Amino acid sequence: MDQVKIGQFIAECRKGQGMTQRQLAERLEISDKTVSKWECGNGLPEITLMLPLCEALQINVNELLSGEKLSTDDYSRKAEENMMKLIQTTEEQGRRRKRALTGFLFYGIAVLAMMTALTMMLTPDDMWRVGHYLFEPVNLGILLGVLLLFLAGSGSIRLLWNAFGIAAGRPEENPAVLRSALAAVRFAGDTLLYAGLFISLFYLIVMLHSMDNPAAIGPYLSSGLSAAFYGITANLLLLPVKNRLAAQIREKETIF
């Protein structure tokens, strides 16, 4: 969608109806700042606002999305184009959901396999000690420290905070802001995941060098699993935030 063209068309139709931005905003029960963003090409109307907006401007949805008045012949052609974009968007959403489900299943199976192997290798007394090490706060503190360090170094702390606010329901019309927020969440998730796996690898290497001391194997193994567990869990917890932001971006940039 050409947001600039659509914005200019909205402004043209609004002026043609003799309305100010404030009057149009009041009719749609939104802020005049939102209307200004549309007309400046910095965002598109949400789906729920399209029909009321078209009614106020006395145009149809195809004309709104095309950014111009349409003749009878153009109307049919544009309707087909918009329908194809809708199908493409729906298919992409389906692929995203499938990838997310596959990721959940993969992580779940991996954790289950590790826990099963651990149960078979250790005695009940060892399992108690493993539980103590598995949920040790040291690895969690290390992961959070690494995350804060990387976020500060990349200047993404404010962006990540902004992302949680948007995901919690704070309205944001600018797709550029949404993209920056989504990038910050992805960066945080990747940092936690890779840091957890790196720490796990470190514990694994130390454990391999301590094979002559069987008493040390359990603590090192459980500490490694702890780091991986925290990294994977944190990444999974961020998935709903990623999906919500991605959905808002698709809604504003590829509505049809």
PDB file of C-alpha atoms in Angstrom:
ATOM      1  CA  MET A   1       0.000   0.000   0.000  1.00  0.00           C
ATOM      2  CA  ASP A   2       1.183   3.486  -0.882  1.00  0.00           C
ATOM      3  CA  GLN A   3       0.624   5.228   2.454  1.00  0.00           C
ATOM      4  CA  VAL A   4       1.613   8.655   1.130  1.00  0.00           C
ATOM      5  CA  LYS A   5      -0.840   8.418  -1.775  1.00  0.00           C
ATOM      6  CA  ILE A   6      -3.624   7.196   0.495  1.00  0.00           C
ATOM      7  CA  GLY A   7      -2.880   9.975   2.988  1.00  0.00           C
ATOM      8  CA  GLN A   8      -3.033  12.637   0.303  1.00  0.00           C
ATOM      9  CA  PHE A   9      -6.306  11.144  -0.947  1.00  0.00           C
ATOM     10  CA  ILE A  10      -7.815  11.239   2.559  1.00  0.00           C
ATOM     11  CA  ALA A  11      -6.795  14.898   2.906  1.00  0.00           C
ATOM     12  CA  GLU A  12      -8.246  15.724  -0.517  1.00  0.00           C
ATOM     13  CA  CYS A  13     -11.573  14.000   0.241  1.00  0.00           C
ATOM     14  CA  ARG A  14     -11.757  15.576   3.704  1.00  0.00           C
ATOM     15  CA  LYS A  15     -11.292  19.042   2.268  1.00  0.00           C
ATOM     16  CA  GLY A  16     -13.816  18.222  -0.429  1.00  0.00           C
ATOM     17  CA  GLN A  17     -16.347  17.532   2.336  1.00  0.00           C
ATOM     18  CA  GLY A  18     -15.474  20.862   3.977  1.00  0.00           C
ATOM     19  CA  MET A  19     -14.157  19.207   7.154  1.00  0.00           C
ATOM     20  CA  THR A  20     -11.127  20.006   9.270  1.00  0.00           C
ATOM     21  CA  GLN A  21      -8.943  17.260  10.697  1.00  0.00           C
ATOM     22  CA  ARG A  22     -10.530  17.846  14.099  1.00  0.00           C
ATOM     23  CA  GLN A  23     -14.064  17.539  12.715  1.00  0.00           C
ATOM     24  CA  LEU A  24     -13.224  14.281  10.932  1.00  0.00           C
ATOM     25  CA  ALA A  25     -11.537  12.963  14.074  1.00  0.00           C
ATOM     26  CA  GLU A  26     -14.557  13.806  16.216  1.00  0.00           C
ATOM     27  CA  ARG A  27     -16.848  12.025  13.789  1.00  0.00           C
ATOM     28  CA  LEU A  28     -14.662   8.906  13.968  1.00  0.00           C
ATOM     29  CA  GLU A  29     -14.148   9.300  17.746  1.00  0.00           C
ATOM     30  CA  ILE A  30     -10.372   9.409  17.411  1.00  0.00           C
ATOM     31  CA  SER A  31      -7.737  12.108  17.913  1.00  0.00           C
ATOM     32  CA  ASP A  32      -6.937  14.684  15.231  1.00  0.00           C
ATOM     33  CA  LYS A  33      -3.306  13.576  15.636  1.00  0.00           C
ATOM     34  CA  THR A  34      -4.280  10.199  14.184  1.00  0.00           C
ATOM     35  CA  VAL A  35      -5.901  11.843  11.175  1.00  0.00           C
ATOM     36  CA  SER A  36      -2.784  13.962  10.706  1.00  0.00           C
ATOM     37  CA  LYS A  37      -0.613  10.818  10.707  1.00  0.00           C
ATOM     38  CA  TRP A  38      -2.771   9.271   8.010  1.00  0.00           C
ATOM     39  CA  GLU A  39      -2.603  12.347   5.818  1.00  0.00           C
ATOM     40  CA  CYS A  40       1.175  12.629   6.266  1.00  0.00           C
ATOM     41  CA  GLY A  41       1.595   9.046   5.093  1.00  0.00           C
ATOM     42  CA  ASN A  42       2.806   7.759   8.478  1.00  0.00           C
ATOM     43  CA  GLY A  43       0.062   5.200   8.995  1.00  0.00           C
ATOM     44  CA  LEU A  44      -3.117   3.629   7.661  1.00  0.00           C
ATOM     45  CA  PRO A  45      -6.577   3.529   9.228  1.00  0.00           C
ATOM     46  CA  GLU A  46      -7.368   0.446  11.282  1.00  0.00           C
ATOM     47  CA  ILE A  47      -9.828  -2.002   9.770  1.00  0.00           C
ATOM     48  CA  THR A  48     -12.545  -1.017  12.247  1.00  0.00           C
ATOM     49  CA  LEU A  49     -12.287   2.615  11.116  1.00  0.00           C
ATOM     50  CA  MET A  50     -12.329   2.051   7.366  1.00  0.00           C
ATOM     51  CA  LEU A  51     -16.066   1.882   6.805  1.00  0.00           C
ATOM     52  CA  PRO A  52     -16.847   4.900   9.052  1.00  0.00           C
ATOM     53  CA  LEU A  53     -14.039   6.849   7.352  1.00  0.00           C
ATOM     54  CA  CYS A  54     -15.301   5.969   3.886  1.00  0.00           C
ATOM     55  CA  GLU A  55     -18.819   6.967   4.901  1.00  0.00           C
ATOM     56  CA  ALA A  56     -17.574  10.303   6.210  1.00  0.00           C
ATOM     57  CA  LEU A  57     -15.555  10.980   3.042  1.00  0.00           C
ATOM     58  CA  GLN A  58     -18.267   9.557   0.735  1.00  0.00           C
ATOM     59  CA  ILE A  59     -15.927   7.075  -0.932  1.00  0.00           C
ATOM     60  CA  ASN A  60     -15.668   3.284  -0.930  1.00  0.00           C
ATOM     61  CA  VAL A  61     -13.006   1.046   0.565  1.00  0.00           C
ATOM     62  CA  ASN A  62     -11.404   0.224  -2.790  1.00  0.00           C
ATOM     63  CA  GLU A  63     -10.984   3.912  -3.529  1.00  0.00           C
ATOM     64  CA  LEU A  64      -9.529   4.486  -0.070  1.00  0.00           C
ATOM     65  CA  LEU A  65      -6.967   1.689  -0.453  1.00  0.00           C
ATOM     66  CA  SER A  66      -6.152   2.740  -4.003  1.00  0.00           C
ATOM     67  CA  GLY A  67      -5.735   6.376  -3.023  1.00  0.00           C
ATOM     68  CA  GLU A  68      -7.820   7.668  -5.909  1.00  0.00           C
ATOM     69  CA  LYS A  69     -11.285   7.853  -7.370  1.00  0.00           C
ATOM     70  CA  LEU A  70     -12.059   4.810  -9.524  1.00  0.00           C
ATOM     71  CA  SER A  71     -14.033   4.387 -12.690  1.00  0.00           C
ATOM     72  CA  THR A  72     -16.188   1.304 -13.214  1.00  0.00           C
ATOM     73  CA  ASP A  73     -13.412  -0.531 -15.090  1.00  0.00           C
ATOM     74  CA  ASP A  74     -10.742   0.471 -12.571  1.00  0.00           C
ATOM     75  CA  TYR A  75     -12.976  -0.567  -9.698  1.00  0.00           C
ATOM     76  CA  SER A  76     -13.066  -4.209 -10.814  1.00  0.00           C
ATOM     77  CA  ARG A  77      -9.322  -4.310 -11.425  1.00  0.00           C
ATOM     78  CA  LYS A  78      -8.489  -2.738  -8.067  1.00  0.00           C
ATOM     79  CA  ALA A  79     -10.918  -5.054  -6.294  1.00  0.00           C
ATOM     80  CA  GLU A  80      -9.018  -8.029  -7.712  1.00  0.00           C
ATOM     81  CA  GLU A  81      -5.663  -6.559  -6.672  1.00  0.00           C
ATOM     82  CA  ASN A  82      -6.885  -5.892  -3.146  1.00  0.00           C
ATOM     83  CA  MET A  83      -8.315  -9.393  -2.908  1.00  0.00           C
ATOM     84  CA  MET A  84      -4.960 -10.893  -3.941  1.00  0.00           C
ATOM     85  CA  LYS A  85      -3.204  -8.831  -1.270  1.00  0.00           C
ATOM     86  CA  LEU A  86      -5.738 -10.061   1.284  1.00  0.00           C
ATOM     87  CA  ILE A  87      -5.062 -13.683   0.300  1.00  0.00           C
ATOM     88  CA  GLN A  88      -1.298 -13.133   0.493  1.00  0.00           C
ATOM     89  CA  THR A  89      -1.620 -11.550   3.939  1.00  0.00           C
ATOM     90  CA  THR A  90      -3.822 -14.404   5.189  1.00  0.00           C
ATOM     91  CA  GLU A  91      -1.375 -17.004   3.890  1.00  0.00           C
ATOM     92  CA  GLU A  92       1.551 -15.212   5.520  1.00  0.00           C
ATOM     93  CA  GLN A  93      -0.301 -15.083   8.839  1.00  0.00           C
ATOM     94  CA  GLY A  94      -0.927 -18.827   8.563  1.00  0.00           C
ATOM     95  CA  ARG A  95       2.759 -19.485   7.915  1.00  0.00           C
ATOM     96  CA  ARG A  96       3.733 -17.348  10.902  1.00  0.00           C
ATOM     97  CA  ARG A  97       1.357 -19.261  13.179  1.00  0.00           C
ATOM     98  CA  LYS A  98       2.709 -22.572  11.864  1.00  0.00           C
ATOM     99  CA  ARG A  99       6.304 -21.495  12.517  1.00  0.00           C
ATOM    100  CA  ALA A 100       5.401 -20.354  16.034  1.00  0.00           C
ATOM    101  CA  LEU A 101       3.652 -23.672  16.770  1.00  0.00           C
ATOM    102  CA  THR A 102       6.618 -25.611  15.393  1.00  0.00           C
ATOM    103  CA  GLY A 103       8.940 -23.618  17.638  1.00  0.00           C
ATOM    104  CA  PHE A 104       6.823 -24.337  20.707  1.00  0.00           C
ATOM    105  CA  LEU A 105       6.769 -28.052  19.903  1.00  0.00           C
ATOM    106  CA  PHE A 106      10.511 -28.144  19.274  1.00  0.00           C
ATOM    107  CA  TYR A 107      11.343 -26.433  22.555  1.00  0.00           C
ATOM    108  CA  GLY A 108       8.869 -28.589  24.442  1.00  0.00           C
ATOM    109  CA  ILE A 109      10.270 -31.825  23.026  1.00  0.00           C
ATOM    110  CA  ALA A 110      13.856 -30.691  23.691  1.00  0.00           C
ATOM    111  CA  VAL A 111      13.105 -29.844  27.330  1.00  0.00           C
ATOM    112  CA  LEU A 112      11.175 -33.102  27.801  1.00  0.00           C
ATOM    113  CA  ALA A 113      14.044 -35.113  26.291  1.00  0.00           C
ATOM    114  CA  MET A 114      16.608 -33.425  28.528  1.00  0.00           C
ATOM    115  CA  MET A 115      14.513 -33.959  31.642  1.00  0.00           C
ATOM    116  CA  THR A 116      13.894 -37.634  30.727  1.00  0.00           C
ATOM    117  CA  ALA A 117      17.588 -38.254  30.175  1.00  0.00           C
ATOM    118  CA  LEU A 118      18.368 -36.525  33.453  1.00  0.00           C
ATOM    119  CA  THR A 119      15.850 -38.696  35.323  1.00  0.00           C
ATOM    120  CA  MET A 120      17.369 -41.874  33.907  1.00  0.00           C
ATOM    121  CA  MET A 121      20.934 -40.854  34.745  1.00  0.00           C
ATOM    122  CA  LEU A 122      20.538 -39.671  38.326  1.00  0.00           C
ATOM    123  CA  THR A 123      19.368 -41.130  41.630  1.00  0.00           C
ATOM    124  CA  PRO A 124      16.566 -39.501  43.693  1.00  0.00           C
ATOM    125  CA  ASP A 125      19.149 -37.749  45.870  1.00  0.00           C
ATOM    126  CA  ASP A 126      20.903 -36.472  42.785  1.00  0.00           C
ATOM    127  CA  MET A 127      17.580 -35.269  41.365  1.00  0.00           C
ATOM    128  CA  TRP A 128      16.982 -33.160  44.466  1.00  0.00           C
ATOM    129  CA  ARG A 129      20.367 -31.539  44.009  1.00  0.00           C
ATOM    130  CA  VAL A 130      19.687 -31.064  40.307  1.00  0.00           C
ATOM    131  CA  GLY A 131      16.441 -29.267  41.131  1.00  0.00           C
ATOM    132  CA  HIS A 132      18.381 -26.989  43.439  1.00  0.00           C
ATOM    133  CA  TYR A 133      20.875 -26.136  40.707  1.00  0.00           C
ATOM    134  CA  LEU A 134      18.334 -26.053  37.880  1.00  0.00           C
ATOM    135  CA  PHE A 135      16.484 -23.131  39.392  1.00  0.00           C
ATOM    136  CA  GLU A 136      19.529 -21.376  40.767  1.00  0.00           C
ATOM    137  CA  PRO A 137      19.206 -17.573  40.538  1.00  0.00           C
ATOM    138  CA  VAL A 138      22.832 -17.117  39.485  1.00  0.00           C
ATOM    139  CA  ASN A 139      22.219 -18.083  35.858  1.00  0.00           C
ATOM    140  CA  LEU A 140      19.097 -15.938  35.751  1.00  0.00           C
ATOM    141  CA  GLY A 141      21.106 -13.004  37.070  1.00  0.00           C
ATOM    142  CA  ILE A 142      23.803 -13.585  34.460  1.00  0.00           C
ATOM    143  CA  LEU A 143      21.259 -13.691  31.640  1.00  0.00           C
ATOM    144  CA  LEU A 144      19.556 -10.494  32.800  1.00  0.00           C
ATOM    145  CA  GLY A 145      22.926  -8.801  33.161  1.00  0.00           C
ATOM    146  CA  VAL A 146      23.938  -9.803  29.634  1.00  0.00           C
ATOM    147  CA  LEU A 147      20.562  -8.605  28.330  1.00  0.00           C
ATOM    148  CA  LEU A 148      20.868  -5.197  30.007  1.00  0.00           C
ATOM    149  CA  LEU A 149      24.440  -4.842  28.754  1.00  0.00           C
ATOM    150  CA  PHE A 150      23.477  -5.600  25.164  1.00  0.00           C
ATOM    151  CA  LEU A 151      20.358  -3.439  25.294  1.00  0.00           C
ATOM    152  CA  ALA A 152      22.322  -0.515  26.690  1.00  0.00           C
ATOM    153  CA  GLY A 153      25.066  -0.987  24.109  1.00  0.00           C
ATOM    154  CA  SER A 154      22.569  -0.978  21.242  1.00  0.00           C
ATOM    155  CA  GLY A 155      20.396   1.781  22.669  1.00  0.00           C
ATOM    156  CA  SER A 156      17.356  -0.497  22.750  1.00  0.00           C
ATOM    157  CA  ILE A 157      16.237  -0.230  26.387  1.00  0.00           C
ATOM    158  CA  ARG A 158      13.681   2.474  25.695  1.00  0.00           C
ATOM    159  CA  LEU A 159      12.504   0.693  22.543  1.00  0.00           C
ATOM    160  CA  LEU A 160      11.923  -2.522  24.501  1.00  0.00           C
ATOM    161  CA  TRP A 161       9.999  -0.662  27.192  1.00  0.00           C
ATOM    162  CA  ASN A 162       7.946   1.004  24.470  1.00  0.00           C
ATOM    163  CA  ALA A 163       7.243  -2.409  22.909  1.00  0.00           C
ATOM    164  CA  PHE A 164       5.728  -3.753  26.140  1.00  0.00           C
ATOM    165  CA  GLY A 165       3.556  -0.641  26.413  1.00  0.00           C
ATOM    166  CA  ILE A 166       2.223  -1.073  22.883  1.00  0.00           C
ATOM    167  CA  ALA A 167       1.630  -4.798  23.402  1.00  0.00           C
ATOM    168  CA  ALA A 168      -0.261  -3.990  26.609  1.00  0.00           C
ATOM    169  CA  GLY A 169      -2.737  -1.880  24.656  1.00  0.00           C
ATOM    170  CA  ARG A 170      -1.248   1.587  24.250  1.00  0.00           C
ATOM    171  CA  PRO A 171      -2.287   2.815  20.772  1.00  0.00           C
ATOM    172  CA  GLU A 172       0.423   3.454  18.201  1.00  0.00           C
ATOM    173  CA  GLU A 173      -0.383   4.465  14.635  1.00  0.00           C
ATOM    174  CA  ASN A 174       3.128   4.885  13.219  1.00  0.00           C
ATOM    175  CA  PRO A 175       4.373   1.668  11.533  1.00  0.00           C
ATOM    176  CA  ALA A 176       7.987   2.841  11.865  1.00  0.00           C
ATOM    177  CA  VAL A 177       7.628   2.972  15.659  1.00  0.00           C
ATOM    178  CA  LEU A 178       6.014  -0.472  15.651  1.00  0.00           C
ATOM    179  CA  ARG A 179       8.837  -1.901  13.557  1.00  0.00           C
ATOM    180  CA  SER A 180      11.458  -0.460  15.916  1.00  0.00           C
ATOM    181  CA  ALA A 181       9.624  -1.917  18.916  1.00  0.00           C
ATOM    182  CA  LEU A 182       9.384  -5.324  17.248  1.00  0.00           C
ATOM    183  CA  ALA A 183      13.103  -5.257  16.393  1.00  0.00           C
ATOM    184  CA  ALA A 184      13.928  -4.506  20.044  1.00  0.00           C
ATOM    185  CA  VAL A 185      11.830  -7.449  21.269  1.00  0.00           C
ATOM    186  CA  ARG A 186      13.426  -9.786  18.749  1.00  0.00           C
ATOM    187  CA  PHE A 187      16.873  -8.557  19.775  1.00  0.00           C
ATOM    188  CA  ALA A 188      16.076  -9.189  23.441  1.00  0.00           C
ATOM    189  CA  GLY A 189      14.731 -12.678  22.724  1.00  0.00           C
ATOM    190  CA  ASP A 190      17.729 -13.653  20.601  1.00  0.00           C
ATOM    191  CA  THR A 191      20.144 -12.275  23.203  1.00  0.00           C
ATOM    192  CA  LEU A 192      18.552 -14.312  26.009  1.00  0.00           C
ATOM    193  CA  LEU A 193      18.377 -17.474  23.913  1.00  0.00           C
ATOM    194  CA  TYR A 194      21.957 -17.358  22.641  1.00  0.00           C
ATOM    195  CA  ALA A 195      23.343 -16.272  26.003  1.00  0.00           C
ATOM    196  CA  GLY A 196      21.572 -19.201  27.687  1.00  0.00           C
ATOM    197  CA  LEU A 197      22.915 -21.658  25.118  1.00  0.00           C
ATOM    198  CA  PHE A 198      26.421 -20.205  25.393  1.00  0.00           C
ATOM    199  CA  ILE A 199      26.393 -20.577  29.187  1.00  0.00           C
ATOM    200  CA  SER A 200      25.102 -24.136  28.785  1.00  0.00           C
ATOM    201  CA  LEU A 201      27.965 -24.896  26.410  1.00  0.00           C
ATOM    202  CA  PHE A 202      30.415 -23.499  28.953  1.00  0.00           C
ATOM    203  CA  TYR A 203      29.063 -25.783  31.693  1.00  0.00           C
ATOM    204  CA  LEU A 204      29.186 -28.731  29.287  1.00  0.00           C
ATOM    205  CA  ILE A 205      32.853 -28.116  28.526  1.00  0.00           C
ATOM    206  CA  VAL A 206      33.661 -27.815  32.229  1.00  0.00           C
ATOM    207  CA  MET A 207      31.723 -31.012  32.926  1.00  0.00           C
ATOM    208  CA  LEU A 208      33.677 -32.906  30.257  1.00  0.00           C
ATOM    209  CA  HIS A 209      36.902 -31.802  31.921  1.00  0.00           C
ATOM    210  CA  SER A 210      35.593 -33.072  35.271  1.00  0.00           C
ATOM    211  CA  MET A 211      34.587 -36.579  34.245  1.00  0.00           C
ATOM    212  CA  ASP A 212      37.119 -38.026  36.683  1.00  0.00           C
ATOM    213  CA  ASN A 213      35.008 -36.540  39.502  1.00  0.00           C
ATOM    214  CA  PRO A 214      31.501 -38.105  39.257  1.00  0.00           C
ATOM    215  CA  ALA A 215      30.207 -35.922  42.089  1.00  0.00           C
ATOM    216  CA  ALA A 216      30.728 -32.793  39.938  1.00  0.00           C
ATOM    217  CA  ILE A 217      28.844 -34.079  36.898  1.00  0.00           C
ATOM    218  CA  GLY A 218      25.352 -33.541  38.349  1.00  0.00           C
ATOM    219  CA  PRO A 219      25.859 -29.909  39.427  1.00  0.00           C
ATOM    220  CA  TYR A 220      27.544 -28.913  36.146  1.00  0.00           C
ATOM    221  CA  LEU A 221      24.907 -30.668  34.054  1.00  0.00           C
ATOM    222  CA  SER A 222      22.022 -29.147  35.977  1.00  0.00           C
ATOM    223  CA  SER A 223      23.592 -25.681  35.846  1.00  0.00           C
ATOM    224  CA  GLY A 224      23.909 -26.014  32.081  1.00  0.00           C
ATOM    225  CA  LEU A 225      20.295 -27.097  31.793  1.00  0.00           C
ATOM    226  CA  SER A 226      19.305 -24.182  34.007  1.00  0.00           C
ATOM    227  CA  ALA A 227      20.879 -21.624  31.675  1.00  0.00           C
ATOM    228  CA  ALA A 228      19.283 -23.201  28.602  1.00  0.00           C
ATOM    229  CA  PHE A 229      15.937 -23.420  30.396  1.00  0.00           C
ATOM    230  CA  TYR A 230      15.970 -19.723  31.321  1.00  0.00           C
ATOM    231  CA  GLY A 231      17.023 -18.639  27.824  1.00  0.00           C
ATOM    232  CA  ILE A 232      14.391 -20.731  26.052  1.00  0.00           C
ATOM    233  CA  THR A 233      11.622 -19.832  28.515  1.00  0.00           C
ATOM    234  CA  ALA A 234      12.349 -16.107  28.266  1.00  0.00           C
ATOM    235  CA  ASN A 235      12.250 -16.331  24.475  1.00  0.00           C
ATOM    236  CA  LEU A 236       8.904 -18.127  24.590  1.00  0.00           C
ATOM    237  CA  LEU A 237       7.476 -15.534  26.979  1.00  0.00           C
ATOM    238  CA  LEU A 238       8.389 -12.805  24.480  1.00  0.00           C
ATOM    239  CA  LEU A 239       6.577 -14.542  21.614  1.00  0.00           C
ATOM    240  CA  PRO A 240       3.118 -13.067  22.403  1.00  0.00           C
ATOM    241  CA  VAL A 241       4.646  -9.578  22.428  1.00  0.00           C
ATOM    242  CA  LYS A 242       6.337 -10.233  19.065  1.00  0.00           C
ATOM    243  CA  ASN A 243       3.147 -11.621  17.550  1.00  0.00           C
ATOM    244  CA  ARG A 244       1.032  -8.716  18.786  1.00  0.00           C
ATOM    245  CA  LEU A 245       3.433  -6.126  17.372  1.00  0.00           C
ATOM    246  CA  ALA A 246       3.766  -8.010  14.091  1.00  0.00           C
ATOM    247  CA  ALA A 247      -0.024  -8.200  13.802  1.00  0.00           C
ATOM    248  CA  GLN A 248      -0.341  -4.446  14.322  1.00  0.00           C
ATOM    249  CA  ILE A 249       2.292  -3.791  11.658  1.00  0.00           C
ATOM    250  CA  ARG A 250       0.522  -6.045   9.164  1.00  0.00           C
ATOM    251  CA  GLU A 251      -2.793  -4.401   9.982  1.00  0.00           C
ATOM    252  CA  LYS A 252      -1.449  -0.925   9.272  1.00  0.00           C
ATOM    253  CA  GLU A 253       0.798  -1.662   6.304  1.00  0.00           C
ATOM    254  CA  THR A 254      -0.880  -4.584   4.542  1.00  0.00           C
ATOM    255  CA  ILE A 255      -4.502  -4.351   5.509  1.00  0.00           C
ATOM    256  CA  PHE A 256      -5.541  -5.801   2.154  1.00  0.00           C
TER     257      PHE A 256
END
